[in-house]
Short mmCIF file of C-alpha atoms and ligand atoms in Angstrom, two decimals:
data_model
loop_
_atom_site.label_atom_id
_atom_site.label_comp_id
_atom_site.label_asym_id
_atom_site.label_seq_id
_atom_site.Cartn_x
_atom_site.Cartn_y
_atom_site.Cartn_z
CA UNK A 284 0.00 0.00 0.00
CA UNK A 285 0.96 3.60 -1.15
CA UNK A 286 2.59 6.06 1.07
CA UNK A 287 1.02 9.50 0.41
CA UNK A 288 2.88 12.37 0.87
CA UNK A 289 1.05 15.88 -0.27
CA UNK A 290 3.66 18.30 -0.61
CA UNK A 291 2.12 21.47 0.74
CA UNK A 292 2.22 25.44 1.65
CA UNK A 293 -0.63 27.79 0.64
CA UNK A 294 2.56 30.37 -0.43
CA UNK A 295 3.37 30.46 -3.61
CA UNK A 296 6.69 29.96 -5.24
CA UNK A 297 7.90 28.15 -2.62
CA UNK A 298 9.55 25.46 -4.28
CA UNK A 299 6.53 22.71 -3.48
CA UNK A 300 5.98 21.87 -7.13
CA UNK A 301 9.52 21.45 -7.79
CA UNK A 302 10.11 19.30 -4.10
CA UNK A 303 7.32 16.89 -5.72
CA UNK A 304 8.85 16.00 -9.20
CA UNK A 305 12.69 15.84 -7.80
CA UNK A 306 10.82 13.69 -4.48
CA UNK A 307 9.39 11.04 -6.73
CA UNK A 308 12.27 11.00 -9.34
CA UNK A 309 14.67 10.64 -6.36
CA UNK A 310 12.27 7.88 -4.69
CA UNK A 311 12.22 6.21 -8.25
CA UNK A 312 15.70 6.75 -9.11
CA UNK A 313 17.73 5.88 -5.19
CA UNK A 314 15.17 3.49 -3.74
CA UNK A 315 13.76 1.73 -7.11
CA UNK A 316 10.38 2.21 -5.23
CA UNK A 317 7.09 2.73 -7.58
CA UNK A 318 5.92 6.09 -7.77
CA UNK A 319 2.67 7.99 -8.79
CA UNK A 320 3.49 11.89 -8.86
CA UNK A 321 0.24 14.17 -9.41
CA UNK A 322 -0.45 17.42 -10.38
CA UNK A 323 -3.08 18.65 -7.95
CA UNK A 324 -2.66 22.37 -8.72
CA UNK A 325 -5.22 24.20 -11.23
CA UNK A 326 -2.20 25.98 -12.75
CA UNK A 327 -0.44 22.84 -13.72
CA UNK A 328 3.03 23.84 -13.81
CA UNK A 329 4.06 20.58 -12.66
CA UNK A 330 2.21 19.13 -15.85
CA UNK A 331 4.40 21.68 -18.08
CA UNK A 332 7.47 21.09 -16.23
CA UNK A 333 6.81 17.24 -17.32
CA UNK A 334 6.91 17.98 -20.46
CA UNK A 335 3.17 18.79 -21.60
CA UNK A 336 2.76 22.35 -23.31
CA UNK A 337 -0.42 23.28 -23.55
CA UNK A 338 -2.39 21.34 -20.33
CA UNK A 339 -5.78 22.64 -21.48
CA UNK A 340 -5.55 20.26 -24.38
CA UNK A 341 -4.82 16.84 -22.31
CA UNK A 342 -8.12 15.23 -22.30
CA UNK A 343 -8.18 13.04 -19.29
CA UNK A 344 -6.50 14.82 -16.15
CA UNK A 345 -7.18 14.58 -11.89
CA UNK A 346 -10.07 17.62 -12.34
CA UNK A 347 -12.03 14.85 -14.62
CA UNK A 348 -11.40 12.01 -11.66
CA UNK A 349 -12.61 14.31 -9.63
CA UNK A 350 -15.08 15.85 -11.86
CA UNK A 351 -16.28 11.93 -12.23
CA UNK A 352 -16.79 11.18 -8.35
CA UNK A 353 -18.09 14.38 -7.69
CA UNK A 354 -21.02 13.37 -9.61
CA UNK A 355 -20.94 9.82 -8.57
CA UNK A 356 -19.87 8.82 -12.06
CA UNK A 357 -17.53 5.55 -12.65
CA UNK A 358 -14.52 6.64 -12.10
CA UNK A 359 -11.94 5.49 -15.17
CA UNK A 360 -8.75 6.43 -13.48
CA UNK A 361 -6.17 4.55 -16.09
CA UNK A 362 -7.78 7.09 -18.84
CA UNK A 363 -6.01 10.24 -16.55
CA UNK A 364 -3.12 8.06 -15.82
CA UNK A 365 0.50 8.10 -18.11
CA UNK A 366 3.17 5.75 -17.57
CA UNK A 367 6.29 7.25 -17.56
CA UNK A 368 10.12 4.86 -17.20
CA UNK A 369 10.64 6.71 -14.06
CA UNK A 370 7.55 6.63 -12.84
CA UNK A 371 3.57 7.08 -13.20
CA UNK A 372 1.58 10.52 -13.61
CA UNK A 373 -1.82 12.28 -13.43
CA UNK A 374 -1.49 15.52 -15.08
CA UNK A 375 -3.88 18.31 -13.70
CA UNK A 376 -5.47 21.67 -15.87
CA UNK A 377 -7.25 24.97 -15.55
CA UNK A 378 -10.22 22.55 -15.59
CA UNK A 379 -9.28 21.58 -11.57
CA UNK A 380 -9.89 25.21 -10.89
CA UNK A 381 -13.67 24.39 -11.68
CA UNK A 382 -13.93 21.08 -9.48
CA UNK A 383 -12.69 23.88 -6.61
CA UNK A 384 -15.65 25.52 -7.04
CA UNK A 385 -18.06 22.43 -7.24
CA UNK A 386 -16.21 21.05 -3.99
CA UNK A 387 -17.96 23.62 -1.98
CA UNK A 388 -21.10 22.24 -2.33
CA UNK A 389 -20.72 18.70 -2.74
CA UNK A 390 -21.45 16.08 -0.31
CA UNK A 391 -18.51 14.20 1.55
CA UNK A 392 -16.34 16.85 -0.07
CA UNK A 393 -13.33 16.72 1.91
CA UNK A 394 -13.03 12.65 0.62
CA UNK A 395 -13.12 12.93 -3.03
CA UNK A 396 -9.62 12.79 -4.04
CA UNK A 397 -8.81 10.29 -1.22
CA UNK A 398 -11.90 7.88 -3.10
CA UNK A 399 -9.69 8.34 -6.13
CA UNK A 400 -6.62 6.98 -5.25
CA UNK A 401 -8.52 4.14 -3.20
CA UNK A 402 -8.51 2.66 -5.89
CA UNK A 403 -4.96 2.48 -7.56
CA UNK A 404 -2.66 3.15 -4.08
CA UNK A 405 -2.22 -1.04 -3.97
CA UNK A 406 -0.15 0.10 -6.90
CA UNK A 407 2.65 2.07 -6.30
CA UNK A 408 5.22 2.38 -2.93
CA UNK A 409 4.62 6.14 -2.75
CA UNK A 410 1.81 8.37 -4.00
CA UNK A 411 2.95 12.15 -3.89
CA UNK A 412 0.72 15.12 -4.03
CA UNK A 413 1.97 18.35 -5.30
CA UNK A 414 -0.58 21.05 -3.79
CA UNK A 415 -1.87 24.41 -4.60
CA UNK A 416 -0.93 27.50 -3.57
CA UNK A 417 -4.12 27.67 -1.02
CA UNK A 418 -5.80 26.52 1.72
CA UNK A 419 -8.85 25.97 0.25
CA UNK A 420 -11.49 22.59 -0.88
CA UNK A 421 -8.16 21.12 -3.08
CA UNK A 422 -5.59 21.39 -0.30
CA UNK A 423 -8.33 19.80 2.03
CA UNK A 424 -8.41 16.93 0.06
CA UNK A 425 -5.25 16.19 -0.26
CA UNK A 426 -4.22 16.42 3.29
CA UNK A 427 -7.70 14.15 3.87
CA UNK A 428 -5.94 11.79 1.48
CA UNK A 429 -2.87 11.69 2.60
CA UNK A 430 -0.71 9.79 5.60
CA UNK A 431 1.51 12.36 5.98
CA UNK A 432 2.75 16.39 4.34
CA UNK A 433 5.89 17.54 3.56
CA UNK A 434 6.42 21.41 3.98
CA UNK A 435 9.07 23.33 1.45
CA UNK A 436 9.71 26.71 2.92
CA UNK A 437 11.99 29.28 1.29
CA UNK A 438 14.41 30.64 3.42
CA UNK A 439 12.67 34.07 3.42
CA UNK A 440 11.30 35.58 6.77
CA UNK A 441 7.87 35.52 5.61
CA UNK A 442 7.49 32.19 4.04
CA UNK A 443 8.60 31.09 7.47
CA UNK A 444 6.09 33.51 9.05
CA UNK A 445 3.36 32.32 7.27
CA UNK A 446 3.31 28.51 8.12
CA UNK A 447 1.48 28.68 11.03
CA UNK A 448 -1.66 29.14 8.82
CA UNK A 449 -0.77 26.11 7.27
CA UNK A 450 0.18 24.09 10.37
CA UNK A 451 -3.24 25.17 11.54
CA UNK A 452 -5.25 23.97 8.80
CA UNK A 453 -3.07 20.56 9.12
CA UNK A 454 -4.83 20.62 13.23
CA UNK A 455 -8.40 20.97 11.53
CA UNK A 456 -7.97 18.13 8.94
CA UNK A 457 -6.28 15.99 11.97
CA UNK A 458 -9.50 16.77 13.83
CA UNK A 459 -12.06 16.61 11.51
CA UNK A 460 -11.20 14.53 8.55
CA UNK A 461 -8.18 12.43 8.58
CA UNK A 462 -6.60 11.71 12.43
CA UNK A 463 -3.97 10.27 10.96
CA UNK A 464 -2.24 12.84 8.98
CA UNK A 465 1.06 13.76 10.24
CA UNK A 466 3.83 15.61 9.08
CA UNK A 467 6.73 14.44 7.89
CA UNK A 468 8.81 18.00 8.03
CA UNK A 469 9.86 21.21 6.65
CA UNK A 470 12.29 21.30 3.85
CA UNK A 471 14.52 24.46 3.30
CA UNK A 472 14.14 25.71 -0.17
CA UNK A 473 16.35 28.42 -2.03
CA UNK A 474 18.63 27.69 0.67
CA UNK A 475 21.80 31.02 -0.04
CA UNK A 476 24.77 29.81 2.63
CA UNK A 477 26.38 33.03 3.99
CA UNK A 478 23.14 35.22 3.36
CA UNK A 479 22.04 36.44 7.03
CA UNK A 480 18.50 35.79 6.25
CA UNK A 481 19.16 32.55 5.21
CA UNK A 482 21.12 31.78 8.30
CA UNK A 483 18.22 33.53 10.16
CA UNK A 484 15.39 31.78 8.79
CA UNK A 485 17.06 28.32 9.73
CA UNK A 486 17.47 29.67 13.13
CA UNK A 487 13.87 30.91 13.73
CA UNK A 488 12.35 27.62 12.55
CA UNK A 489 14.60 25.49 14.93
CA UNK A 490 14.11 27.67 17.96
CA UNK A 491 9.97 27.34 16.97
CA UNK A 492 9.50 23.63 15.87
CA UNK A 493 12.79 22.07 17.21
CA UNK A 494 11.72 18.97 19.05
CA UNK A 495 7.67 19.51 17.75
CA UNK A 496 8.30 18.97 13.82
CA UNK A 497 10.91 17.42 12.01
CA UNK A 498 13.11 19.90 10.01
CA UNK A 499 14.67 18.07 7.30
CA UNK A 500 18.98 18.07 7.72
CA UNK A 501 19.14 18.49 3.63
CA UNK A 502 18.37 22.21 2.42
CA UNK A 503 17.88 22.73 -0.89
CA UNK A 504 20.21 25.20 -2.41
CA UNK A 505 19.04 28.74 -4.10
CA UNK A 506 20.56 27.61 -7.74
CA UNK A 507 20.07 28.64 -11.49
CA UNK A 508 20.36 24.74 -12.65
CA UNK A 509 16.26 24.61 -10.88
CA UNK A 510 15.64 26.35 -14.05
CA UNK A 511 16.99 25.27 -16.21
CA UNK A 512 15.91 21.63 -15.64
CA UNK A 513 13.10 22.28 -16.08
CA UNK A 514 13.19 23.78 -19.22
CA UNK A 515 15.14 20.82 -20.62
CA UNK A 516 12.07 18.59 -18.61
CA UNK A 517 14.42 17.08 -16.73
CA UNK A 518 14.16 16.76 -12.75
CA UNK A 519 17.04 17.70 -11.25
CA UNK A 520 17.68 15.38 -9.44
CA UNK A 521 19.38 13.45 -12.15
CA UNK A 522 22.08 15.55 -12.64
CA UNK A 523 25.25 15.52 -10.23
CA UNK A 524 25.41 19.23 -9.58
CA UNK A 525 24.58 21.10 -6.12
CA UNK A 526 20.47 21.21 -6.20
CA UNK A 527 20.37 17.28 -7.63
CA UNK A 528 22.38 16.00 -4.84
CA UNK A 529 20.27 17.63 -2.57
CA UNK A 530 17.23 16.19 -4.18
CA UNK A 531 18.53 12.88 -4.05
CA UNK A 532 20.08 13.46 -0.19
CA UNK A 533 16.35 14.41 0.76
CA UNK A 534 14.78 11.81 -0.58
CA UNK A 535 17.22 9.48 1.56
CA UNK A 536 16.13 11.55 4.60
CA UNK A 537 12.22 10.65 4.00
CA UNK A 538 12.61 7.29 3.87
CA UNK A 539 14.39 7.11 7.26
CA UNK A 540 12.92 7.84 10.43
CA UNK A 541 13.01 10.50 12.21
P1 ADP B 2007 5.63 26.38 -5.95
O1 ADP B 2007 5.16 25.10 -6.55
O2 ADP B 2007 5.62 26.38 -4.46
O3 ADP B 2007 4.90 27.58 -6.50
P2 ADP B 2007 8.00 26.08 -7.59
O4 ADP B 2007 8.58 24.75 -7.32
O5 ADP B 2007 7.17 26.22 -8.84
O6 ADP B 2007 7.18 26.60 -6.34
O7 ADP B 2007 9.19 27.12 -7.61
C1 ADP B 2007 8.95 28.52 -7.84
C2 ADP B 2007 10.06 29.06 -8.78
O8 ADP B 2007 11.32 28.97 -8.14
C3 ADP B 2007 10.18 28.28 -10.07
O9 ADP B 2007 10.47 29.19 -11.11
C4 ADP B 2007 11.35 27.35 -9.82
O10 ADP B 2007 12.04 27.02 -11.00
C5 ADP B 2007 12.21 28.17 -8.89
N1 ADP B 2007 12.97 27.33 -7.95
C6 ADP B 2007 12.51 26.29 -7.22
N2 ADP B 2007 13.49 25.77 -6.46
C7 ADP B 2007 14.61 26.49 -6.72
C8 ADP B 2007 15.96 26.44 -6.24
N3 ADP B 2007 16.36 25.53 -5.36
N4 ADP B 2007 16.84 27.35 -6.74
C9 ADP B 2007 16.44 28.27 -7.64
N5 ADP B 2007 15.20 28.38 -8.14
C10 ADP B 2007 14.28 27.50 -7.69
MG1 MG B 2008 3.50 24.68 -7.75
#
């Protein structure tokens, strides 16, 4: 049975969609482990990073699961799912931005996505979520789906500032939804050595969550290659340079314990 890891922070441009592909390439590549990586972000960058130009043309994505068991529909997930060497993907579109909006007033609607991947996480070692930039119906689901969420935080003062919103909506899914959930730990992204505010943000998160919430040993370093590997759709974490090492170091660290 699959772990499920959503990768989440309701800041933007925090590095979460780009923790998600190098996570499961690194899980795929280091541990041989099978992986399902999704796109569960209306603006699908993840799903252009992978390769796909124009997302609004794929015809079977996660907003037309969703769109399926939303309205109690069969729900075809091979048609939404592409095999991949590495490993296995469910693009996402603008069309997810819709399903938001139909959340609000569905019944059960915190459990749709987890009803989804009911029925293919017998699959696949690890399932990973890559969130969107909010805390709304989407981000719900995932965390209801999930067993556990990793949190990238850019080593600016207000990205650290700004997680206790998250952690708090993490408490209300724990309560209400999924008791379960934990979280696996806060990954330093855009990590500048020698910068005082990078120094400073690692201080101020290990003087707050030292001892409460893991705070992964591996930050990810602030580097240009990011990019670029993405423009040549190729995760990073491939690649033998600063940021790829990192990658692979972290996905080590989430497969140990803590
Ligand atoms: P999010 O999914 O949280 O919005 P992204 O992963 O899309 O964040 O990253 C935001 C931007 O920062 C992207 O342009 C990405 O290429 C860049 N980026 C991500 N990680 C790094 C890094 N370690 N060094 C430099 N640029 C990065
Ligand atoms: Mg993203």
């Amino acid at each position: 049975m699959a772990k499920i890891i959503a990768v989440a922070n309701q800041k933007g441009g925090v590095g979460k969609t780009t923790t998600s592909l190098n996570l499961a390439a690194g899980l795929a590549k280091e541990n041989g482990s099978k992986v399902l990586l999704i796109d569960f972000d209306p603006q699908a960058s993840l799903t252009v990073a992978l390769g796909w130009d124009n997302p609004d043309e794929i015809e079977a994505t996660i907003a037309t699961l969703m769109y399926e068991s939303i309205n109690e529909k069969d729900i075809d997930v091979e048609k939404a799912l592409v095999h991949k060497e590495e490993f296995d993907i469910i693009p996402s579109n603008i069309l997810l931005s819709t399903v938001d909006t139909m959340l609000v007033t569905a019944v059960s609607r915190e459990y749709r996505l987890k009803e989804i991947l009911e029925e293919i996480k017998d699959r696949y070692d690890y399932i990973i979520l890559d969130c969107s930039p909010s805390l709304g119906m989407l981000t719900v689901n995932a965390l209801t789906a999930s067993g556990s969420v990793i949190i990238p935080v850019t080593a600016e003062y207000l990205s650290a500032k700004g997680l206790e919103l998250l952690l708090n909506s993490i408490v209300q899914v724990k309560k209400r939804t999924n008791k379960e959930l934990i979280i696996d730990g806060i990954l330093i992204t855009m990590y500048s050595e020698n910068t005082n505010v990078s120094k400073y943000v690692d201080k101020l998160l290990s003087d707050t969550y030292s001892g409460k919430i893991r705070i992964y040993k591996t930050k990810i370093p602030r580097t240009t290659k990011v990019g670029e590997s993405i423009l040549y759709n190729k995760p990073v974490v491939y690649e033998t340079n600063k940021a790829g090492t990192a990658y692979a170091d972290f996905a080590r660290e989430v497969c140990e314990e803590w």
